[in-house]
PDB file of C-alpha atoms and ligand atoms in Angstrom:
ATOM      1  CA  MET P   8      -0.131   0.168   0.036  1.00 87.00           C
ATOM      2  CA  LEU P   9       1.329   3.374  -1.014  1.00 95.00           C
ATOM      3  CA  THR P  10       1.258   6.362   1.593  1.00 96.00           C
ATOM      4  CA  ILE P  11      -0.914   9.212   0.519  1.00 97.00           C
ATOM      5  CA  LEU P  12       0.586  12.769   0.938  1.00 98.00           C
ATOM      6  CA  THR P  13      -1.698  15.137   2.426  1.00 98.00           C
ATOM      7  CA  ASP P  14      -2.177  18.998   2.034  1.00 97.00           C
ATOM      8  CA  PRO P  15       0.213  21.174   2.439  1.00 97.00           C
ATOM      9  CA  ASN P  16       2.935  18.646   1.420  1.00 98.00           C
ATOM     10  CA  PRO P  17       4.744  20.685  -1.463  1.00 98.00           C
ATOM     11  CA  ASN P  18       4.826  17.720  -3.753  1.00 98.00           C
ATOM     12  CA  LEU P  19       1.114  18.084  -4.201  1.00 98.00           C
ATOM     13  CA  ARG P  20       1.902  21.543  -5.755  1.00 98.00           C
ATOM     14  CA  GLN P  21       4.333  20.300  -8.395  1.00 98.00           C
ATOM     15  CA  VAL P  22       3.479  19.998 -12.146  1.00 98.00           C
ATOM     16  CA  ALA P  23       3.979  16.134 -13.007  1.00 98.00           C
ATOM     17  CA  LYS P  24       6.289  15.019 -15.837  1.00 98.00           C
ATOM     18  CA  PRO P  25       4.827  13.032 -18.714  1.00 98.00           C
ATOM     19  CA  VAL P  26       5.821   9.404 -18.724  1.00 98.00           C
ATOM     20  CA  GLU P  27       7.901   8.254 -21.542  1.00 97.00           C
ATOM     21  CA  PRO P  28       5.973   5.615 -23.382  1.00 95.00           C
ATOM     22  CA  ALA P  29       8.915   3.219 -23.235  1.00 96.00           C
ATOM     23  CA  GLU P  30       8.706   3.104 -19.660  1.00 98.00           C
ATOM     24  CA  ILE P  31       5.031   1.935 -19.542  1.00 98.00           C
ATOM     25  CA  LEU P  32       5.629  -1.658 -20.145  1.00 98.00           C
ATOM     26  CA  LYS P  33       8.604  -2.067 -17.734  1.00 98.00           C
ATOM     27  CA  LEU P  34       7.929  -4.244 -14.803  1.00 98.00           C
ATOM     28  CA  GLY P  35       8.732  -1.453 -12.097  1.00 98.00           C
ATOM     29  CA  PHE P  36       6.107   0.782 -13.745  1.00 98.00           C
ATOM     30  CA  GLN P  37       3.414  -2.063 -14.011  1.00 98.00           C
ATOM     31  CA  LYS P  38       4.115  -2.757 -10.422  1.00 98.00           C
ATOM     32  CA  PHE P  39       3.646   0.735  -9.537  1.00 98.00           C
ATOM     33  CA  LEU P  40       0.300   0.869 -11.248  1.00 98.00           C
ATOM     34  CA  ASP P  41      -0.781  -2.080  -9.433  1.00 98.00           C
ATOM     35  CA  GLU P  42       0.026  -0.573  -6.063  1.00 97.00           C
ATOM     36  CA  MET P  43      -1.620   2.587  -7.094  1.00 97.00           C
ATOM     37  CA  LEU P  44      -4.833   0.594  -8.192  1.00 97.00           C
ATOM     38  CA  GLU P  45      -4.580  -1.311  -4.666  1.00 96.00           C
ATOM     39  CA  THR P  46      -4.371   2.018  -2.826  1.00 95.00           C
ATOM     40  CA  MET P  47      -7.064   3.530  -4.622  1.00 93.00           C
ATOM     41  CA  ALA P  48      -9.447   0.563  -4.242  1.00 89.00           C
ATOM     42  CA  ASP P  49      -9.163   0.600  -0.790  1.00 75.00           C
ATOM     43  CA  LYS P  50      -9.705   4.302  -0.209  1.00 84.00           C
ATOM     44  CA  GLY P  51     -11.548   6.317  -2.999  1.00 89.00           C
ATOM     45  CA  VAL P  52     -12.573   6.644  -6.588  1.00 95.00           C
ATOM     46  CA  GLY P  53      -9.591   8.339  -8.009  1.00 97.00           C
ATOM     47  CA  LEU P  54      -5.614   8.876  -7.288  1.00 98.00           C
ATOM     48  CA  ALA P  55      -3.083  10.625  -9.034  1.00 98.00           C
ATOM     49  CA  GLY P  56       0.883  10.122  -9.127  1.00 98.00           C
ATOM     50  CA  PRO P  57       1.690  13.279  -7.057  1.00 98.00           C
ATOM     51  CA  GLN P  58      -0.592  12.115  -4.321  1.00 98.00           C
ATOM     52  CA  VAL P  59       1.600   9.131  -3.539  1.00 98.00           C
ATOM     53  CA  GLY P  60       4.844  11.125  -4.159  1.00 98.00           C
ATOM     54  CA  VAL P  61       5.667  10.091  -7.733  1.00 98.00           C
ATOM     55  CA  SER P  62       5.662  13.295  -9.869  1.00 98.00           C
ATOM     56  CA  LYS P  63       4.410  11.529 -13.034  1.00 98.00           C
ATOM     57  CA  ARG P  64       1.386  12.037 -15.152  1.00 98.00           C
ATOM     58  CA  VAL P  65      -0.502   8.902 -14.136  1.00 98.00           C
ATOM     59  CA  ILE P  66      -4.183   8.780 -12.563  1.00 98.00           C
ATOM     60  CA  ILE P  67      -6.303   5.934 -11.603  1.00 98.00           C
ATOM     61  CA  VAL P  68      -9.918   6.530 -12.086  1.00 98.00           C
ATOM     62  CA  GLN P  69     -13.030   4.314 -11.147  1.00 96.00           C
ATOM     63  CA  THR P  70     -14.749   4.288 -14.564  1.00 94.00           C
ATOM     64  CA  LYS P  71     -18.155   2.679 -15.021  1.00 89.00           C
ATOM     65  CA  SER P  72     -16.298  -0.418 -16.136  1.00 90.00           C
ATOM     66  CA  GLY P  73     -13.961  -0.461 -12.924  1.00 93.00           C
ATOM     67  CA  PRO P  74     -10.859   1.044 -11.942  1.00 96.00           C
ATOM     68  CA  GLU P  75      -8.407   1.765 -14.814  1.00 97.00           C
ATOM     69  CA  ALA P  76      -4.974   3.423 -15.264  1.00 98.00           C
ATOM     70  CA  PHE P  77      -4.441   6.393 -17.551  1.00 98.00           C
ATOM     71  CA  ILE P  78      -0.971   7.732 -18.468  1.00 98.00           C
ATOM     72  CA  ASN P  79      -0.199  11.330 -19.906  1.00 98.00           C
ATOM     73  CA  PRO P  80      -4.220  12.065 -19.695  1.00 99.00           C
ATOM     74  CA  LYS P  81      -5.196  15.285 -21.497  1.00 98.00           C
ATOM     75  CA  ILE P  82      -8.671  16.794 -21.717  1.00 98.00           C
ATOM     76  CA  PHE P  83      -9.002  17.723 -25.366  1.00 98.00           C
ATOM     77  CA  SER P  84     -12.731  18.683 -25.344  1.00 98.00           C
ATOM     78  CA  THR P  85     -15.530  19.595 -22.802  1.00 98.00           C
ATOM     79  CA  SER P  86     -19.205  20.357 -22.729  1.00 98.00           C
ATOM     80  CA  LEU P  87     -20.227  24.055 -22.665  1.00 97.00           C
ATOM     81  CA  LEU P  88     -22.150  23.258 -19.695  1.00 97.00           C
ATOM     82  CA  ARG P  89     -20.770  22.833 -16.088  1.00 97.00           C
ATOM     83  CA  SER P  90     -22.539  21.665 -12.912  1.00 97.00           C
ATOM     84  CA  ASP P  91     -21.831  21.886  -9.099  1.00 97.00           C
ATOM     85  CA  GLY P  92     -21.118  18.634  -7.281  1.00 96.00           C
ATOM     86  CA  GLU P  93     -19.733  17.567  -4.012  1.00 96.00           C
ATOM     87  CA  GLU P  94     -16.189  16.529  -3.965  1.00 96.00           C
ATOM     88  CA  GLY P  95     -13.620  15.451  -1.196  1.00 96.00           C
ATOM     89  CA  CYS P  96      -9.837  14.352  -1.708  1.00 97.00           C
ATOM     90  CA  LEU P  97      -7.749  11.777  -0.178  1.00 96.00           C
ATOM     91  CA  SER P  98      -4.850  14.556   0.006  1.00 97.00           C
ATOM     92  CA  VAL P  99      -7.334  16.875   1.879  1.00 96.00           C
ATOM     93  CA  PRO P 100      -8.819  14.654   4.661  1.00 94.00           C
ATOM     94  CA  GLY P 101     -12.095  15.532   6.425  1.00 93.00           C
ATOM     95  CA  VAL P 102     -12.855  18.274   3.870  1.00 95.00           C
ATOM     96  CA  TRP P 103     -15.814  18.396   1.361  1.00 96.00           C
ATOM     97  CA  GLY P 104     -17.129  21.087  -0.844  1.00 97.00           C
ATOM     98  CA  ILE P 105     -19.148  22.135  -3.822  1.00 97.00           C
ATOM     99  CA  VAL P 106     -16.983  22.396  -7.132  1.00 98.00           C
ATOM    100  CA  LYS P 107     -18.151  23.583 -10.577  1.00 98.00           C
ATOM    101  CA  ARG P 108     -16.917  20.956 -13.305  1.00 98.00           C
ATOM    102  CA  PHE P 109     -17.552  20.404 -16.916  1.00 98.00           C
ATOM    103  CA  LYS P 110     -20.714  17.973 -17.283  1.00 98.00           C
ATOM    104  CA  LYS P 111     -18.634  15.976 -19.923  1.00 98.00           C
ATOM    105  CA  VAL P 112     -14.985  15.761 -21.101  1.00 98.00           C
ATOM    106  CA  LYS P 113     -13.184  13.750 -23.691  1.00 98.00           C
ATOM    107  CA  VAL P 114      -9.822  12.599 -22.712  1.00 98.00           C
ATOM    108  CA  LYS P 115      -6.738  11.272 -24.451  1.00 98.00           C
ATOM    109  CA  ALA P 116      -4.496   9.154 -22.771  1.00 98.00           C
ATOM    110  CA  LEU P 117      -2.322   6.075 -22.844  1.00 98.00           C
ATOM    111  CA  ASN P 118      -3.585   2.666 -21.191  1.00 98.00           C
ATOM    112  CA  ARG P 119      -1.326   0.529 -19.214  1.00 98.00           C
ATOM    113  CA  LYS P 120      -0.333  -1.648 -22.397  1.00 98.00           C
ATOM    114  CA  GLY P 121       0.937   1.737 -23.700  1.00 98.00           C
ATOM    115  CA  GLU P 122      -2.163   2.068 -26.106  1.00 98.00           C
ATOM    116  CA  LYS P 123      -3.645   5.214 -27.241  1.00 98.00           C
ATOM    117  CA  VAL P 124      -7.335   5.552 -25.862  1.00 98.00           C
ATOM    118  CA  VAL P 125      -9.986   8.141 -25.975  1.00 98.00           C
ATOM    119  CA  ILE P 126     -12.454   8.326 -23.058  1.00 97.00           C
ATOM    120  CA  LYS P 127     -15.950  10.136 -23.366  1.00 98.00           C
ATOM    121  CA  ALA P 128     -16.706  10.652 -19.607  1.00 97.00           C
ATOM    122  CA  SER P 129     -20.000  12.006 -18.205  1.00 97.00           C
ATOM    123  CA  GLY P 130     -21.566  12.441 -14.800  1.00 96.00           C
ATOM    124  CA  LEU P 131     -19.183  11.218 -11.715  1.00 96.00           C
ATOM    125  CA  GLU P 132     -16.724   9.759 -14.056  1.00 97.00           C
ATOM    126  CA  SER P 133     -16.195  13.240 -15.687  1.00 98.00           C
ATOM    127  CA  VAL P 134     -15.735  14.753 -12.393  1.00 98.00           C
ATOM    128  CA  ILE P 135     -13.066  12.230 -11.374  1.00 98.00           C
ATOM    129  CA  PHE P 136     -11.039  12.766 -14.482  1.00 98.00           C
ATOM    130  CA  GLN P 137     -11.077  16.576 -13.962  1.00 98.00           C
ATOM    131  CA  HIS P 138      -9.986  16.226 -10.406  1.00 98.00           C
ATOM    132  CA  GLU P 139      -7.343  13.850 -10.869  1.00 98.00           C
ATOM    133  CA  ILE P 140      -5.879  15.606 -13.837  1.00 98.00           C
ATOM    134  CA  ASP P 141      -5.850  18.658 -11.733  1.00 98.00           C
ATOM    135  CA  HIS P 142      -3.668  16.844  -9.212  1.00 98.00           C
ATOM    136  CA  LEU P 143      -0.928  16.326 -12.262  1.00 98.00           C
ATOM    137  CA  ASP P 144      -1.024  20.219 -12.408  1.00 98.00           C
ATOM    138  CA  GLY P 145      -0.552  20.647  -8.801  1.00 98.00           C
ATOM    139  CA  VAL P 146      -4.212  21.888  -8.235  1.00 98.00           C
ATOM    140  CA  LEU P 147      -6.358  20.668  -5.510  1.00 98.00           C
ATOM    141  CA  PHE P 148     -10.131  20.904  -5.336  1.00 98.00           C
ATOM    142  CA  ILE P 149      -9.996  23.477  -2.401  1.00 97.00           C
ATOM    143  CA  ASP P 150      -8.381  25.905  -4.931  1.00 97.00           C
ATOM    144  CA  LYS P 151     -11.491  25.797  -6.907  1.00 97.00           C
ATOM    145  CA  VAL P 152     -14.165  25.084  -4.211  1.00 96.00           C
ATOM    146  CA  GLU P 153     -17.200  27.395  -4.232  1.00 95.00           C
ATOM    147  CA  ARG P 154     -18.416  26.429  -1.003  1.00 94.00           C
ATOM    148  CA  LEU P 155     -17.150  24.406   1.730  1.00 93.00           C
ATOM    149  CA  LEU P 156     -19.707  21.935   3.234  1.00 91.00           C
ATOM    150  CA  LYS P 157     -18.003  20.230   5.861  1.00 81.00           C
ATOM    151  CA  ILE P 158     -14.648  20.329   7.906  1.00 84.00           C
ATOM    152  CA  GLU P 159     -13.889  17.513  10.262  1.00 82.00           C
ATOM    153  CA  LYS P 160     -10.932  17.036  12.359  1.00 72.00           C
ATOM    154  CA  MET P 161      -9.048  14.220  11.274  1.00 67.00           C
TER     155      MET P 161
HETATM  156 CO1  LIG L  24      -7.936  14.260  -5.017  1.00 82.59          CO
END
């Protein structure tokens, strides 16, 4: 299980580096993806490299068909409409708030086999992609929150 860094750890504020495609199939990297999947499965619906101290553009998203790894993900198209939803983050424990996100996004990425994939995400899946890709740019949901709902002492 990987340790999840929490705000205000400076690693969470770095812009993560793209993964070299040649690295994806290497055993060490595949193992890292498995560890990320395992860590997320236990705790949430999404996880990004910087949250476990790895400044690489890798995210895990709980998709409609299950948890999946996406490498070098990029949003290339969004809906015009945005909507408010409740979010929390493993790196900001005990805090929930309302964040405005695009209703739909299209994402280009590489999967764990190094193949190009295009994902059309809507609903919760769309929110997770936007939240996790923000982590790769050093952005936390509390930077965008419109209204805090709840703060619990952890
Ligand atoms: Co998060």
